[in-house]
Coordinates of C-alpha atoms (C1' of nucleotides) in Angstrom, one line a residue:
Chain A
X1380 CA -16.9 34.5 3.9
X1381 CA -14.0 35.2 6.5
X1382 CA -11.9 38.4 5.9
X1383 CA -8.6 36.7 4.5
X1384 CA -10.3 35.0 2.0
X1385 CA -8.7 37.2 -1.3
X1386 CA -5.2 35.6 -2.3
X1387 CA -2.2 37.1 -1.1
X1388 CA -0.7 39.6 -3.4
X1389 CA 3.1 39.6 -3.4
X1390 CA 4.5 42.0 -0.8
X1391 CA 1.9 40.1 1.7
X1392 CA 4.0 36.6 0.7
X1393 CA 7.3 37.7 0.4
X1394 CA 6.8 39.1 4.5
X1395 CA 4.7 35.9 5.2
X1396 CA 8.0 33.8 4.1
X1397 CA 10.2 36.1 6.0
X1398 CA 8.5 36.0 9.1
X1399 CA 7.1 32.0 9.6
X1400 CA 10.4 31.0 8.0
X1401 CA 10.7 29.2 4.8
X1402 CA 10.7 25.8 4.6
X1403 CA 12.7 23.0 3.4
X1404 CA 11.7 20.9 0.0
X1405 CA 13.3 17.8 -1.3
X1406 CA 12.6 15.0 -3.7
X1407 CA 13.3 11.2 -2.9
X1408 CA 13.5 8.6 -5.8
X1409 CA 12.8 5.0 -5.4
X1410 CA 14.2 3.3 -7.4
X1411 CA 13.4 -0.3 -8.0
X1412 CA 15.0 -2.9 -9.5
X1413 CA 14.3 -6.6 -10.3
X1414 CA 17.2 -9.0 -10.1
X1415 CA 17.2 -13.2 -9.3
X1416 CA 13.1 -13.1 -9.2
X1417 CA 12.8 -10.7 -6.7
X1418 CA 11.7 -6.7 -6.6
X1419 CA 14.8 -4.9 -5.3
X1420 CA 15.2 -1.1 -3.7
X1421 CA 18.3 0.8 -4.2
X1422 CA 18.9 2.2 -0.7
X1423 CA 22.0 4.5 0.9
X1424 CA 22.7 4.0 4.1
X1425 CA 21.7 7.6 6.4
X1426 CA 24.5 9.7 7.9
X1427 CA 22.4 11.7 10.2
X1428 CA 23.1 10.3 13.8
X1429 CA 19.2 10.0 14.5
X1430 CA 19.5 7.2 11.9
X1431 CA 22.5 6.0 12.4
X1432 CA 23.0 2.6 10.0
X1433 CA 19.4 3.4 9.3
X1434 CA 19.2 3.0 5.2
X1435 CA 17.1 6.0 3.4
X1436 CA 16.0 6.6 -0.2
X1437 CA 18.3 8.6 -2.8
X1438 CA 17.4 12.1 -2.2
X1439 CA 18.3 15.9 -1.8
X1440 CA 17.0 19.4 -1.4
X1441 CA 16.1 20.8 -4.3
X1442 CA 17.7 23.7 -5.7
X1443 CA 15.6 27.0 -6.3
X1444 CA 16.4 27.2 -9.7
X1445 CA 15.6 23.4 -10.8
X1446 CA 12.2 22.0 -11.6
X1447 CA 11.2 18.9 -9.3
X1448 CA 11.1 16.5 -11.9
X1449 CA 14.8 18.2 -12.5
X1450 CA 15.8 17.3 -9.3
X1451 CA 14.8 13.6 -9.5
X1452 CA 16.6 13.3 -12.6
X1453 CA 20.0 15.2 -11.2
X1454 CA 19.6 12.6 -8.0
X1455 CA 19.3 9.7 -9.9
X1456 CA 22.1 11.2 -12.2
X1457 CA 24.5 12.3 -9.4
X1458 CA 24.4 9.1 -7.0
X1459 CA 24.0 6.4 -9.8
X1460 CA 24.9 8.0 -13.3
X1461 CA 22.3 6.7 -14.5
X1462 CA 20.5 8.3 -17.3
X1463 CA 17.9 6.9 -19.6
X1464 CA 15.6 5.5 -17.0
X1465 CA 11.5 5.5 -16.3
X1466 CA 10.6 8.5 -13.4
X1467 CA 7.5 9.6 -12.2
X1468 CA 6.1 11.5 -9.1
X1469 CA 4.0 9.9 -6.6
X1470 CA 3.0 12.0 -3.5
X1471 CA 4.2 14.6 -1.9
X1472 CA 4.6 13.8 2.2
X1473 CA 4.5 16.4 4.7
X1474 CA 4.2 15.7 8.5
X1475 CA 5.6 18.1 10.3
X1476 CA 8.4 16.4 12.8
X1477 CA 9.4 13.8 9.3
X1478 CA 13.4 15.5 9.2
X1479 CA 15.1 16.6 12.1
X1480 CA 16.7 19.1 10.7
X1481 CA 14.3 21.3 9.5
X1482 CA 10.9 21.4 8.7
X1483 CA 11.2 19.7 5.1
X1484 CA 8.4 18.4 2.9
X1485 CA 9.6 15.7 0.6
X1486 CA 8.4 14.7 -3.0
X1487 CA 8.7 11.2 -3.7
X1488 CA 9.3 10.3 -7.3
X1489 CA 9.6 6.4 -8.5
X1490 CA 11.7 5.2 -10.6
X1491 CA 12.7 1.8 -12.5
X1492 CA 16.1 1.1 -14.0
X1493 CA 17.0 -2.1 -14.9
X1494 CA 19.6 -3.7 -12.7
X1495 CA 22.2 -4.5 -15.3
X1496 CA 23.2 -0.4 -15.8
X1497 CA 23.8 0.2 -12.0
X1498 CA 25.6 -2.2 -10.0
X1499 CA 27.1 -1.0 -7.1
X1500 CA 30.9 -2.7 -6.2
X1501 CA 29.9 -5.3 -3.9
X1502 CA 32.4 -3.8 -1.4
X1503 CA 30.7 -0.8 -1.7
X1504 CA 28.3 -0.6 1.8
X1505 CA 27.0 2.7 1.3
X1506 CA 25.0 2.0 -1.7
X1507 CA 22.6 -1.3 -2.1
X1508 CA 20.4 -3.0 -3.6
X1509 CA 17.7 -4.1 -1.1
X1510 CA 15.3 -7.1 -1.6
X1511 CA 11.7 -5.2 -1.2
X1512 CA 9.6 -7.7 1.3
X1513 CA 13.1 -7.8 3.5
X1514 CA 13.1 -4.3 4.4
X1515 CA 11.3 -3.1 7.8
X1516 CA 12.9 0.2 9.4
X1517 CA 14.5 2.6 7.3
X1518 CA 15.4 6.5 8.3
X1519 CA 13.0 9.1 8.4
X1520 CA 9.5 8.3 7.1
X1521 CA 11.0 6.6 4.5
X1522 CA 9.4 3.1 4.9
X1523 CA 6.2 5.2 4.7
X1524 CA 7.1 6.6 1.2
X1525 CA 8.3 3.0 0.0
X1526 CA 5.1 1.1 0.7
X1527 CA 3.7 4.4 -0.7
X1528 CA 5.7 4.0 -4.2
X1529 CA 5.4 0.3 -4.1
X1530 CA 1.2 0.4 -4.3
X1531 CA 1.7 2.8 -6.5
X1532 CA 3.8 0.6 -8.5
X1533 CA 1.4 -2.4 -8.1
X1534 CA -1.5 -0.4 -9.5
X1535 CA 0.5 1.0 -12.4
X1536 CA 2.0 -1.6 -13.6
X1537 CA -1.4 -3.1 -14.5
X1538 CA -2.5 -0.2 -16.6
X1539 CA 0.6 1.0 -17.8
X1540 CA 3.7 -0.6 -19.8
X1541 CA 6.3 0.3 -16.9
X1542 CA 7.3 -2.8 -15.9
X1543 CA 10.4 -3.6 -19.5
X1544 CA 12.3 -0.6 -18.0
X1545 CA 12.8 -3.3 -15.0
X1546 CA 14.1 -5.7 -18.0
X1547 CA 17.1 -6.3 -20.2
X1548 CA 15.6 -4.9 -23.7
X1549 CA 15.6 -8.4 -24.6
X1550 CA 13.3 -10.7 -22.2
X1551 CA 11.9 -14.3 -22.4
X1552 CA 7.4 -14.0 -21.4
X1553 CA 9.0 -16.3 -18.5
X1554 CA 11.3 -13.4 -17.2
X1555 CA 8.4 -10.9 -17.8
X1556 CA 5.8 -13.1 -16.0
X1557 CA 8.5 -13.6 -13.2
X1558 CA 8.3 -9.6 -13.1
X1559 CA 4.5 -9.5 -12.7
X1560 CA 4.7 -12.0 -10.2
X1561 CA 7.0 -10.6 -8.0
X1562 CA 5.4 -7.1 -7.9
X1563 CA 1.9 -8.1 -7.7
X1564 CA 2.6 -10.5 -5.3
X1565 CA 0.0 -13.7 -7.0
X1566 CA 0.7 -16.4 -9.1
X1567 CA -0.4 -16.1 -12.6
X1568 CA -1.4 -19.0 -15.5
X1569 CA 1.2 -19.3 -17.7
X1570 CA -0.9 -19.9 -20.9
X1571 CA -3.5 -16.8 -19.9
X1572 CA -0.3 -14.9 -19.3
X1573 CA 1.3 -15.0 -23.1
X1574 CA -2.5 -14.8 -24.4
X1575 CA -2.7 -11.6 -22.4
X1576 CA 0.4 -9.8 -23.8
X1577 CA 0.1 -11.4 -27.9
X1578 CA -3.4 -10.4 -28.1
X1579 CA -2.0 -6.5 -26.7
X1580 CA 0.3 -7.3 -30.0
X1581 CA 3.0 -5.1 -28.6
X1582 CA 6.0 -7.8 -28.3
X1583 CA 8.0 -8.1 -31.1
X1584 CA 9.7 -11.8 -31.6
X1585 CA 13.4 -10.3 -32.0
X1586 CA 14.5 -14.0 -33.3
X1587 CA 16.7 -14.9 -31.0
X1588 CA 16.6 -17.7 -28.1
X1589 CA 17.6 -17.3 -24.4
X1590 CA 20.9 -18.9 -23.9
X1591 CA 22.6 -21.1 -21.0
X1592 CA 19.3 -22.5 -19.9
X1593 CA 19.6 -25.8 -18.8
X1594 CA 16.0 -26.6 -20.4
X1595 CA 14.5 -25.8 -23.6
X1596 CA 15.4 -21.9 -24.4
X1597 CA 12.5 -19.4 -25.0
X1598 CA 12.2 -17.1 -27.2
X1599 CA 13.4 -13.3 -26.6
X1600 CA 11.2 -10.6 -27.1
X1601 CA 11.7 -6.7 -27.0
X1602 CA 8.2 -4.2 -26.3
X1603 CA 7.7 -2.0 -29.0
X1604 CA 6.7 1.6 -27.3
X1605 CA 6.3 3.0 -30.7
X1606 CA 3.2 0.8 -31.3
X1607 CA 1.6 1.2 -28.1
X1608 CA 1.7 5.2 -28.4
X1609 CA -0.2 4.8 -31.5
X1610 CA -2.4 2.6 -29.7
X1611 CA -3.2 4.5 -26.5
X1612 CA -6.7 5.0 -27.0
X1613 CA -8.5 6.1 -24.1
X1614 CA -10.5 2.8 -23.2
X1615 CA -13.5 4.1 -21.9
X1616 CA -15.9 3.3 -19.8
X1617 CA -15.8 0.9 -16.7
X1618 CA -17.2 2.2 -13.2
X1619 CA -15.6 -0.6 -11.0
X1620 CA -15.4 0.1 -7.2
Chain B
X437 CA 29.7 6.7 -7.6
X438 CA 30.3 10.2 -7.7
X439 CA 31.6 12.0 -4.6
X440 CA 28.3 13.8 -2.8
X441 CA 26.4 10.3 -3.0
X442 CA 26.0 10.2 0.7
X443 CA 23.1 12.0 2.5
X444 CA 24.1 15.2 3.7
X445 CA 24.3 15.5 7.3
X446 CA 22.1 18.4 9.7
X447 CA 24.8 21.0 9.4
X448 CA 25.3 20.5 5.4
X449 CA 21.2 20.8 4.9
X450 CA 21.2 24.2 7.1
X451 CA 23.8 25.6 5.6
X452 CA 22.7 24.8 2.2
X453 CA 19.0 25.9 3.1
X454 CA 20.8 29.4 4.6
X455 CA 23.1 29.8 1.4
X456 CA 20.9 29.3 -1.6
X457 CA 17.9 30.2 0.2
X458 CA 14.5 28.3 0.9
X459 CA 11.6 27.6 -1.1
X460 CA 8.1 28.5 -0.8
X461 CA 5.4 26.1 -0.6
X462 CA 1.8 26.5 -0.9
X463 CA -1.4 24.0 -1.4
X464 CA -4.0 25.1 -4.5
X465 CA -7.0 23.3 -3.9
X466 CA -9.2 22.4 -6.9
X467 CA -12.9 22.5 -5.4
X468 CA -15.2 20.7 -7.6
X469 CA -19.3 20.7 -7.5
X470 CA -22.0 19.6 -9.4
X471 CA -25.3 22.1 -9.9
X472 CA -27.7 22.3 -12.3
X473 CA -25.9 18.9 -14.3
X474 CA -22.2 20.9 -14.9
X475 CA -19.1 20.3 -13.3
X476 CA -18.4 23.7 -11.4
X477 CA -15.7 24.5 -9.7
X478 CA -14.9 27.4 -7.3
X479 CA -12.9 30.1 -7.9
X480 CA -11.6 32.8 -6.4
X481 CA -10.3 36.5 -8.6
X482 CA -6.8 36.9 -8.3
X483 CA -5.4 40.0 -6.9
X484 CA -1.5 39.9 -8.0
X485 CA -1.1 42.9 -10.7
X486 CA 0.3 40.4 -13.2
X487 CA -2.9 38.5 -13.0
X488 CA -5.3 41.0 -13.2
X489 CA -9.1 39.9 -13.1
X490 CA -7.7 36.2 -14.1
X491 CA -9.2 33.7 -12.0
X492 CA -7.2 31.4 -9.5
X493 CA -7.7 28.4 -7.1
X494 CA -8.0 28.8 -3.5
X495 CA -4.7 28.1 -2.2
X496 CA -2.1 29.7 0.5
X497 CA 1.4 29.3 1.6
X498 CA 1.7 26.5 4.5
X499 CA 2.7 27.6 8.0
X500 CA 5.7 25.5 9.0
X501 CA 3.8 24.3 12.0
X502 CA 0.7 22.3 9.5
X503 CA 1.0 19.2 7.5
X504 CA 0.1 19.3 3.7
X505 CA -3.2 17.6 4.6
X506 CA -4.0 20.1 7.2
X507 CA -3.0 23.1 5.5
X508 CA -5.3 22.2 2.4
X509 CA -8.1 21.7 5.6
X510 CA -7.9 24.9 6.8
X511 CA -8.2 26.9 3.4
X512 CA -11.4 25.3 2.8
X513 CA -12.3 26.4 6.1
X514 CA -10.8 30.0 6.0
X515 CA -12.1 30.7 2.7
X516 CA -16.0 28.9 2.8
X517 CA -16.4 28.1 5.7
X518 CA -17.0 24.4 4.4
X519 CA -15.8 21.2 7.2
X520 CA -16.9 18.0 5.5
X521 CA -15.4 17.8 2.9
X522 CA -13.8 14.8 0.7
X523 CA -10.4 16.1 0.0
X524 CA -7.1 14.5 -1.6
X525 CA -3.6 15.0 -3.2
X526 CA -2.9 15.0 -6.2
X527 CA 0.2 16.5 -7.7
X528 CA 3.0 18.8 -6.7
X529 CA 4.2 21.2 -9.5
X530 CA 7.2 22.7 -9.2
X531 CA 8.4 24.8 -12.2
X532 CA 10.6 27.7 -11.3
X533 CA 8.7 30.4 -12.6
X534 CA 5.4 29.4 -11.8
X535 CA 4.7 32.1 -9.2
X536 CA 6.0 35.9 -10.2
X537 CA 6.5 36.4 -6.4
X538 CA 9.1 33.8 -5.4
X539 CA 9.6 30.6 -6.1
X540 CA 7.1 28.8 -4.9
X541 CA 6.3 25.1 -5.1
X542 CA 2.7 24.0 -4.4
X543 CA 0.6 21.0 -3.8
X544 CA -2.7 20.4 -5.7
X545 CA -5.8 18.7 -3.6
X546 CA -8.8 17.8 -5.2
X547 CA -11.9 18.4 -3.2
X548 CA -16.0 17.4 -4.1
X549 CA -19.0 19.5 -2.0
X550 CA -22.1 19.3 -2.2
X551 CA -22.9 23.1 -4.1
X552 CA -25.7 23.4 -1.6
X553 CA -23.4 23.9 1.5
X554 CA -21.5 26.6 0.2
X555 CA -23.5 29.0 -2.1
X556 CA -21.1 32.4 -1.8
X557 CA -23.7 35.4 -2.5
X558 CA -25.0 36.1 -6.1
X559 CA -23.6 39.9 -5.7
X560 CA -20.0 38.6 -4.1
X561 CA -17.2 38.8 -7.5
X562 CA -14.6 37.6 -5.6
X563 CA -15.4 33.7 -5.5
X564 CA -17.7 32.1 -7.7
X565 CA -18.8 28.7 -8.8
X566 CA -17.2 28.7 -12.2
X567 CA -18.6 26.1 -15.2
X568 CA -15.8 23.7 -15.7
X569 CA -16.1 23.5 -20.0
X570 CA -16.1 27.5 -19.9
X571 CA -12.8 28.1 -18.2
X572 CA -9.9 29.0 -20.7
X573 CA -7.4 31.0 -19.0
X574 CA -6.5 31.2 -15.4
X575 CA -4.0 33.2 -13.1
X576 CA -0.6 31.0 -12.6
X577 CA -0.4 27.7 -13.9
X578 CA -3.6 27.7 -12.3
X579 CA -5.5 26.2 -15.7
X580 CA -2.3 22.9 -15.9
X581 CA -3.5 22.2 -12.3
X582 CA -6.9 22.5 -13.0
X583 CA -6.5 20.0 -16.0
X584 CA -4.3 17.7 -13.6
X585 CA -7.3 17.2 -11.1
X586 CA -10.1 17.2 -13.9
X587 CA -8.4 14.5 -15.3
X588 CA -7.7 12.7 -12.3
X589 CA -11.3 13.1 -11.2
X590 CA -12.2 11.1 -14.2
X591 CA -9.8 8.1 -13.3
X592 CA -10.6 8.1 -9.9
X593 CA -14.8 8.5 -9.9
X594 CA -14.6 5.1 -12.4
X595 CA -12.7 3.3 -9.4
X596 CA -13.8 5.0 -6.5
X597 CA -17.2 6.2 -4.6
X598 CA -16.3 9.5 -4.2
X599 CA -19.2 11.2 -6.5
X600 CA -21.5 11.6 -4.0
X601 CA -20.3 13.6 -2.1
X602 CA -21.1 16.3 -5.2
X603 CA -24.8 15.1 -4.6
X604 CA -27.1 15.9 -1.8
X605 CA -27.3 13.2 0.7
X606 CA -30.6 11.9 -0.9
X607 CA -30.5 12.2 -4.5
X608 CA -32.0 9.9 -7.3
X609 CA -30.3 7.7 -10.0
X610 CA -31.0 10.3 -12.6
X611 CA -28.9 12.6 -10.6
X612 CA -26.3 10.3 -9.9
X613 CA -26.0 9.1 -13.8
X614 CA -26.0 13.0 -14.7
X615 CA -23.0 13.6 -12.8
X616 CA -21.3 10.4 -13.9
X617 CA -21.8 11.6 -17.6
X618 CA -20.7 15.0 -16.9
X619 CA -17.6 14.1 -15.3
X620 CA -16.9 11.6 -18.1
X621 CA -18.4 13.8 -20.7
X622 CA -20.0 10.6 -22.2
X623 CA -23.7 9.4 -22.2
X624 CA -24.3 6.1 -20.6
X625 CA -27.3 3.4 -21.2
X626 CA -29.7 4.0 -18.1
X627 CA -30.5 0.5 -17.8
X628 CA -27.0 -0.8 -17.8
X629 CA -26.0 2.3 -15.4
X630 CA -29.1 1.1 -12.9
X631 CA -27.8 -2.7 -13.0
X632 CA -24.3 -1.8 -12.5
X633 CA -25.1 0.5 -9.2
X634 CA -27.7 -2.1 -7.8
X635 CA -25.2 -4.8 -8.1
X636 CA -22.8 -3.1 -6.2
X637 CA -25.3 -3.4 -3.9
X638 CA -24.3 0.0 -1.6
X639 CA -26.7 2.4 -2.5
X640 CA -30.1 2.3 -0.1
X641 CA -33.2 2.9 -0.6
X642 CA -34.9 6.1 1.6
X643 CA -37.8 4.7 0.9
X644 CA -38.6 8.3 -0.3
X645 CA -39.5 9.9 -3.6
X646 CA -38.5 13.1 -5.5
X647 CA -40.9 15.8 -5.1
X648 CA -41.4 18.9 -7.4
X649 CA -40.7 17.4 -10.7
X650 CA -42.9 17.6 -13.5
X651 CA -43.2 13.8 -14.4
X652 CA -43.1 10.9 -12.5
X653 CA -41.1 10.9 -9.6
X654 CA -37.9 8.6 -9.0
X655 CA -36.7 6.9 -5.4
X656 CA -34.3 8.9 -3.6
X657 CA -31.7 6.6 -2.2
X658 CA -28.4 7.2 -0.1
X659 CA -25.0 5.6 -0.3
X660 CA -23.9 3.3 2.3
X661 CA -20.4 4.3 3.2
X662 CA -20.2 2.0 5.9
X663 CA -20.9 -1.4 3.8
X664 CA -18.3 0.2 1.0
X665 CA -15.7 0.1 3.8
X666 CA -16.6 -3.4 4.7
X667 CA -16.6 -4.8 0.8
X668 CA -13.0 -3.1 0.2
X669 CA -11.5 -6.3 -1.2
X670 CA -8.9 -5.7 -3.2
X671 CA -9.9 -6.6 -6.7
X672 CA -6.9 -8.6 -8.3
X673 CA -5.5 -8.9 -11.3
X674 CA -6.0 -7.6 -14.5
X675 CA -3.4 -6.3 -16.4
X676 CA -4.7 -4.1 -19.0
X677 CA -3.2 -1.3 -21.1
Chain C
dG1453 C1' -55.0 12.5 -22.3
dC1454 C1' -50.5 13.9 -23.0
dA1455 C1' -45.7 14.9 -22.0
dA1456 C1' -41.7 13.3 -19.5
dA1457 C1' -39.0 10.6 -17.1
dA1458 C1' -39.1 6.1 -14.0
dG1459 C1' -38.7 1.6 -14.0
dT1460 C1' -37.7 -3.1 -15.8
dG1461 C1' -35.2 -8.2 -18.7
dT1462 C1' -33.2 -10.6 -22.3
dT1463 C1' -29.9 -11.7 -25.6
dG1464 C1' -25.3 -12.0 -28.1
dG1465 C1' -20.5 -11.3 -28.0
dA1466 C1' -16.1 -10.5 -25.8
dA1467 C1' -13.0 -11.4 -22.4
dA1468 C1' -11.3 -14.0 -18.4
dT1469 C1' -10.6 -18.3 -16.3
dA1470 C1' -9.4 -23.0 -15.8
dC1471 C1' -7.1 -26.7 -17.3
dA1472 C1' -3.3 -30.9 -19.7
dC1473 C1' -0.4 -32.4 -23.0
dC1474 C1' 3.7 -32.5 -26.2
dC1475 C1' 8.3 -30.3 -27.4
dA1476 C1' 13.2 -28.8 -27.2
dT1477 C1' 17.2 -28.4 -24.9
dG1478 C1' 21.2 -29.6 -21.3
dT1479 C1' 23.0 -33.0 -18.5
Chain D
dA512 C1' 16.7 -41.1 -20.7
dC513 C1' 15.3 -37.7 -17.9
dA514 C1' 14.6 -33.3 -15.8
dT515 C1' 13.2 -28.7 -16.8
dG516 C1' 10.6 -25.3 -18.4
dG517 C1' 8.7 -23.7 -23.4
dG518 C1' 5.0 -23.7 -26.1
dT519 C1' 0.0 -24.4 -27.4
dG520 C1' -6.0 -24.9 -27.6
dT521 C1' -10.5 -25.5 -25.9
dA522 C1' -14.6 -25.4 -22.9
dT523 C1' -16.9 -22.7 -19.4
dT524 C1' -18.2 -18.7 -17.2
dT525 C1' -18.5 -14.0 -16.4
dC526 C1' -19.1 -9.5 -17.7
dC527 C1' -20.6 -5.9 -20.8
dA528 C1' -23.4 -3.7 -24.5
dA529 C1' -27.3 -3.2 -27.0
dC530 C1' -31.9 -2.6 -27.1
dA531 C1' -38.1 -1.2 -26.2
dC532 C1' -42.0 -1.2 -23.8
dT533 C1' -45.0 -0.2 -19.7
dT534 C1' -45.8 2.8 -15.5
dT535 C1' -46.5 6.9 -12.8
dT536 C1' -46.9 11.5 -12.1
dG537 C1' -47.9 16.7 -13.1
dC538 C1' -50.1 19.6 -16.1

DNA sequence: GCAAAAGTGTTGGAAATACACCCATGT
DNA sequence: ACATGGGTGTATTTCCAACACTTTTGC
């Protein structure tokens, strides 16, 4: 075993910090939306002049005294004032040379808000909503995090109920379908589709109809989380590779 | 929008990282192994005062000079000596108070070897191969992180061939199905177990037999990495939760 | 020859897939 | 009346779960 293998006791960091120099940590939220069929990013557009008109993720440094989930929350809060929105963390990313500034390791956090309680003044070309499969460069390593946060998304959304906070509260199986279809990127059946989510009896029929459809209106329905709590037994057992 | 929506520039984040002063960050990593049909995982006695004879992972601040990836690399080197090694992120925790020293924010990696490359010496107290179901209480929030990775073991060994590398290179299907129902913590059918693997069709025969055992002896076979790699297809859709 | 684990097939049920027609509404 | 998408059922296939006996080896 080689000599430095006890842990550090506390003098040892606090001179190890002072010496190498700290480093830098911040927390960027993706944030997806889903607006006109299509799986949106809300991106700002980068002041530093190595990315000049270069678009980045909502982020910051986070502040000693906050958490790092509270620092995804206080981003999302400060730059969109949105609140009551879904936000977990994905990965942290750490290459070296990623921010010029200063060495700066980055936790990326994904969020989904529904595209109805942020809408940016369409004047407004700081802040934007950004069809997904149309973006190519953005600032930093940021592309890197997206596609990270996006196969995260795809994967998740298939074992977890995420995908209503992308919603109005009220949705029509056609708008929800549309949703899966967009994120995962196939085309489903329709009629395996509604079997799927009835027989998961977590929809509840609110009785009302969609309205200014030029067709036949379908029915709304809103997802009862209460239910599926109660519900979330482990499901056991399936190797699968 | 509120005002500070837009990315703060180099100067801002220096100034800010001067003012209110830099955070720590460190990688823990979680090293699991398999001996004697327990999940074990290695552990090394804390030295801090407040944490007294509690046990804590392997972990270290990261030089400002190493990735995340490379920084959870070299402790497993430093500290066994070990090189091939699976090794992954998992989760960054980042509560304020975590570490009595600073604040530090760290990094969890999960990493599997095989128990019979690192063996530290029966008379050496300082790192040990602990039983996973005995641990209770550990140094930090050493035991939340622990839980983190056990339980993201479990998710990831049903969707991913990463159990052998806990096994020696060679190993039976008894072996392998031990380690799959003590990860789990479930007892599986043999037969079904045996027809799953075979039709995966990535496990090959050695052509050589278990020796020592007092009973019939099984086939030792070895996984075939290299065919995995090849099969990766993704395996679309099934939304299920 | 006995103990102990290796090895092997079949069957029934559940879930996933594929597929086509009638219905309600707006224009 | 017609265009558009809403709504529904069945047959087929695939996957999973349950289950018992014979074989090989060491002692």
């Amino acid at each position: 075993m080689p000599a430095n293998a006890r842990p550090k006791d506390v003098k040892t960091i606090l001179e190890q910090l002072e010496r190498e120099g700290y480093n830098g940590i911040s927390v960027d939220c993706v944030i997806f939306g889903f607006d006109e069929n299509e799986l949106k990013v809300l991106l700002i557009k980068s002041d530093l002049a190595n990315f000049e008109g270069k678009w980045s993720l909502l982020g910051d440094l986070i502040d000693s005294r906050e958490t790092l989930d509270g620092a995804a929350y206080r981003i999302l809060r400060e730059r969109t004032g949105i609140e009551d929105l879904y936000l977990e963390q994905v990965k942290a990313f750490g290459e070296v040379d990623r921010h010029p500034a200063a060495r700066i390791i980055t936790v990326a956090y994904c969020s989904l808000v529904n595209v109805q309680h942020y809408q940016p003044r369409t004047h407004d070309n700081e802040l934007h909503w950004h069809t997904l499969k149309h973006i190519t460069e953005m600032a930093f390593d940021h592309k890197q995090i997206l596609d990270a946060c996006y196969e995260w998304l795809q994967k998740r959304i298939q074992e977890h109920p995420l995908g209503f906070s992308l919603l109005p509260r009220k949705f029509s199986l056609r708008e929800l379908q549309n949703l899966y279809e967009a994120i995962l990127g196939v085309s489903l059946d329709r009629r395996n589709f509604r079997k799927k989510f009835f027989s998961m009896d977590l929809l509840e029929d609110t009785g009302e109809l969609e309205t200014n459809v030029p067709h036949r209106p379908g029915k709304l329905y809103h997802f009862n989380y209460e239910k599926y709590r109660m519900k979330e037994r482990k499901k056991w057992f399936g190797i699968d590779f």
